[in-house]
Amino acid sequence: MWLIYSHWSFWATIDITKNLLFLSFQTKIQTMKTTKIIYWISTGIICLFSLGAIQMNSQMAIDGANHLLIPRYLGIEVSIGQLIGAVLLIIPAIPARFKEWAYVGYGIMYITALNAHLSVGDAFIPFGIMAVIFFGLLLTSYISFHKLQEAKK
């Protein structure tokens, strides 16, 4: 009788383990789908916001740069950098190293924007909070990008 019991428990254990592995695999697929959705939404919002850099020569952009005491040449450089960064982040075929540098550039830009608004005395809520929100979106995109890169390996 002990042999029958141990034989049954052996196969039951294998069946339970197989089901747990399947559920774990299924959960991992769902997690990767969620991570991919979070990555594309956060990256898409950042890139859509960056498309405003196309208007780098508009009077509103010039007035905004003057208000923040930013030289004209730096405003143009930042706008061109935003457009290049948007292309680097949104195209999937770009190597990860280039995407890393785009994340660095965006991070420096958002921190500098917060610093510039606070330095000239702008209120935090309408102006500084935007830099903080977009920096948070950038971190979300960056973390989910690395999770997706680990899953590929």
Short mmCIF file of C-alpha atoms in Angstrom, two decimals:
data_model
loop_
_atom_site.label_atom_id
_atom_site.label_comp_id
_atom_site.label_asym_id
_atom_site.label_seq_id
_atom_site.Cartn_x
_atom_site.Cartn_y
_atom_site.Cartn_z
CA MET A 1 0.00 0.00 0.00
CA TRP A 2 2.86 2.38 0.68
CA LEU A 3 4.05 1.94 -2.88
CA ILE A 4 0.67 2.92 -4.32
CA TYR A 5 0.49 5.97 -2.08
CA SER A 6 4.01 7.13 -2.88
CA HIS A 7 3.44 6.53 -6.60
CA TRP A 8 0.25 8.63 -6.49
CA SER A 9 1.89 11.43 -4.51
CA PHE A 10 4.83 11.48 -6.92
CA TRP A 11 2.57 12.02 -9.95
CA ALA A 12 0.40 14.47 -8.04
CA THR A 13 3.51 16.46 -7.14
CA ILE A 14 4.60 16.52 -10.79
CA ASP A 15 1.12 17.61 -11.85
CA ILE A 16 1.03 20.40 -9.27
CA THR A 17 4.53 21.55 -10.25
CA LYS A 18 3.57 21.53 -13.93
CA ASN A 19 0.47 23.64 -13.20
CA LEU A 20 2.48 26.09 -11.08
CA LEU A 21 5.10 26.47 -13.82
CA PHE A 22 2.36 27.07 -16.39
CA LEU A 23 0.72 29.68 -14.17
CA SER A 24 4.08 31.29 -13.52
CA PHE A 25 4.80 31.41 -17.25
CA GLN A 26 1.34 32.79 -17.95
CA THR A 27 1.79 35.44 -15.24
CA LYS A 28 5.16 36.38 -16.70
CA ILE A 29 3.57 36.87 -20.13
CA GLN A 30 0.87 39.08 -18.60
CA THR A 31 3.51 41.05 -16.69
CA MET A 32 5.52 41.57 -19.88
CA LYS A 33 2.39 42.75 -21.71
CA THR A 34 1.69 45.21 -18.93
CA THR A 35 5.29 46.40 -18.91
CA LYS A 36 5.22 46.85 -22.68
CA ILE A 37 1.99 48.87 -22.47
CA ILE A 38 3.41 51.06 -19.70
CA TYR A 39 6.61 51.57 -21.72
CA TRP A 40 4.83 52.62 -24.90
CA ILE A 41 2.32 54.92 -23.16
CA SER A 42 4.97 56.73 -21.09
CA THR A 43 7.42 56.95 -24.00
CA GLY A 44 4.66 58.10 -26.35
CA ILE A 45 3.61 60.91 -24.02
CA ILE A 46 7.22 62.08 -23.68
CA CYS A 47 7.74 62.01 -27.44
CA LEU A 48 4.44 63.79 -28.16
CA PHE A 49 5.38 66.50 -25.68
CA SER A 50 8.78 66.79 -27.36
CA LEU A 51 7.20 67.45 -30.74
CA GLY A 52 6.49 70.95 -29.46
CA ALA A 53 10.18 71.61 -30.11
CA ILE A 54 9.27 72.00 -33.79
CA GLN A 55 8.07 75.49 -32.85
CA MET A 56 11.54 76.56 -31.67
CA ASN A 57 11.42 79.73 -33.79
CA SER A 58 7.95 80.86 -32.74
CA GLN A 59 7.57 84.07 -30.80
CA MET A 60 6.12 82.18 -27.84
CA ALA A 61 9.24 79.98 -27.61
CA ILE A 62 11.51 83.02 -27.85
CA ASP A 63 9.55 84.85 -25.13
CA GLY A 64 9.63 81.76 -22.89
CA ALA A 65 13.39 81.39 -23.27
CA ASN A 66 13.87 85.11 -22.55
CA HIS A 67 11.69 84.80 -19.44
CA LEU A 68 13.87 81.95 -18.15
CA LEU A 69 17.04 83.91 -19.06
CA ILE A 70 18.10 81.17 -21.49
CA PRO A 71 20.27 82.33 -24.41
CA ARG A 72 18.71 81.90 -27.83
CA TYR A 73 21.35 79.44 -29.07
CA LEU A 74 20.76 77.16 -26.08
CA GLY A 75 17.02 77.12 -26.70
CA ILE A 76 17.62 76.01 -30.27
CA GLU A 77 20.10 73.32 -29.14
CA VAL A 78 17.63 71.97 -26.59
CA SER A 79 14.85 71.91 -29.21
CA ILE A 80 17.01 70.01 -31.69
CA GLY A 81 18.07 67.63 -28.91
CA GLN A 82 14.44 67.01 -28.02
CA LEU A 83 13.59 66.10 -31.60
CA ILE A 84 16.59 63.77 -31.88
CA GLY A 85 15.74 62.21 -28.51
CA ALA A 86 12.13 61.64 -29.55
CA VAL A 87 13.29 59.79 -32.67
CA LEU A 88 15.77 57.72 -30.65
CA LEU A 89 13.17 56.71 -28.07
CA ILE A 90 10.25 55.97 -30.35
CA ILE A 91 11.97 53.82 -33.00
CA PRO A 92 12.36 50.25 -31.69
CA ALA A 93 15.32 49.36 -33.97
CA ILE A 94 17.61 51.94 -32.33
CA PRO A 95 20.32 50.26 -30.18
CA ALA A 96 19.87 50.43 -26.40
CA ARG A 97 23.04 52.50 -25.90
CA PHE A 98 21.61 55.39 -27.96
CA LYS A 99 18.32 55.17 -26.05
CA GLU A 100 20.28 55.40 -22.79
CA TRP A 101 21.83 58.68 -23.91
CA ALA A 102 18.42 60.00 -24.96
CA TYR A 103 17.13 59.23 -21.45
CA VAL A 104 20.13 61.05 -19.96
CA GLY A 105 19.49 64.09 -22.16
CA TYR A 106 15.81 64.22 -21.28
CA GLY A 107 16.58 63.81 -17.58
CA ILE A 108 19.04 66.70 -17.63
CA MET A 109 16.56 68.82 -19.57
CA TYR A 110 13.69 68.24 -17.11
CA ILE A 111 15.86 68.88 -14.06
CA THR A 112 17.23 72.04 -15.69
CA ALA A 113 13.69 73.18 -16.54
CA LEU A 114 12.64 72.82 -12.92
CA ASN A 115 15.74 74.69 -11.79
CA ALA A 116 15.20 77.47 -14.35
CA HIS A 117 11.56 78.02 -13.36
CA LEU A 118 12.37 78.11 -9.65
CA SER A 119 15.37 80.41 -10.23
CA VAL A 120 13.33 83.13 -11.95
CA GLY A 121 10.62 82.96 -9.29
CA ASP A 122 7.88 81.12 -11.19
CA ALA A 123 5.28 79.36 -9.08
CA PHE A 124 5.92 75.66 -8.59
CA ILE A 125 2.40 74.40 -9.28
CA PRO A 126 1.81 75.46 -12.87
CA PHE A 127 5.44 75.49 -14.06
CA GLY A 128 7.69 73.35 -11.89
CA ILE A 129 5.20 70.54 -11.48
CA MET A 130 5.27 69.88 -15.23
CA ALA A 131 9.00 69.19 -15.08
CA VAL A 132 8.48 66.86 -12.13
CA ILE A 133 5.60 65.02 -13.86
CA PHE A 134 7.55 64.54 -17.05
CA PHE A 135 10.63 63.45 -15.11
CA GLY A 136 8.41 60.83 -13.44
CA LEU A 137 7.15 59.71 -16.86
CA LEU A 138 10.75 59.51 -18.03
CA LEU A 139 11.68 57.32 -15.06
CA THR A 140 8.67 55.10 -15.75
CA SER A 141 9.71 54.72 -19.37
CA TYR A 142 13.33 54.07 -18.40
CA ILE A 143 12.50 51.40 -15.82
CA SER A 144 10.04 49.61 -18.10
CA PHE A 145 12.58 49.80 -20.97
CA HIS A 146 15.12 47.98 -18.83
CA LYS A 147 12.57 45.38 -17.73
CA LEU A 148 11.81 44.67 -21.39
CA GLN A 149 15.53 44.48 -22.19
CA GLU A 150 16.06 41.93 -19.38
CA ALA A 151 13.15 39.85 -20.68
CA LYS A 152 14.76 39.69 -24.14
CA LYS A 153 17.94 38.14 -22.71
#
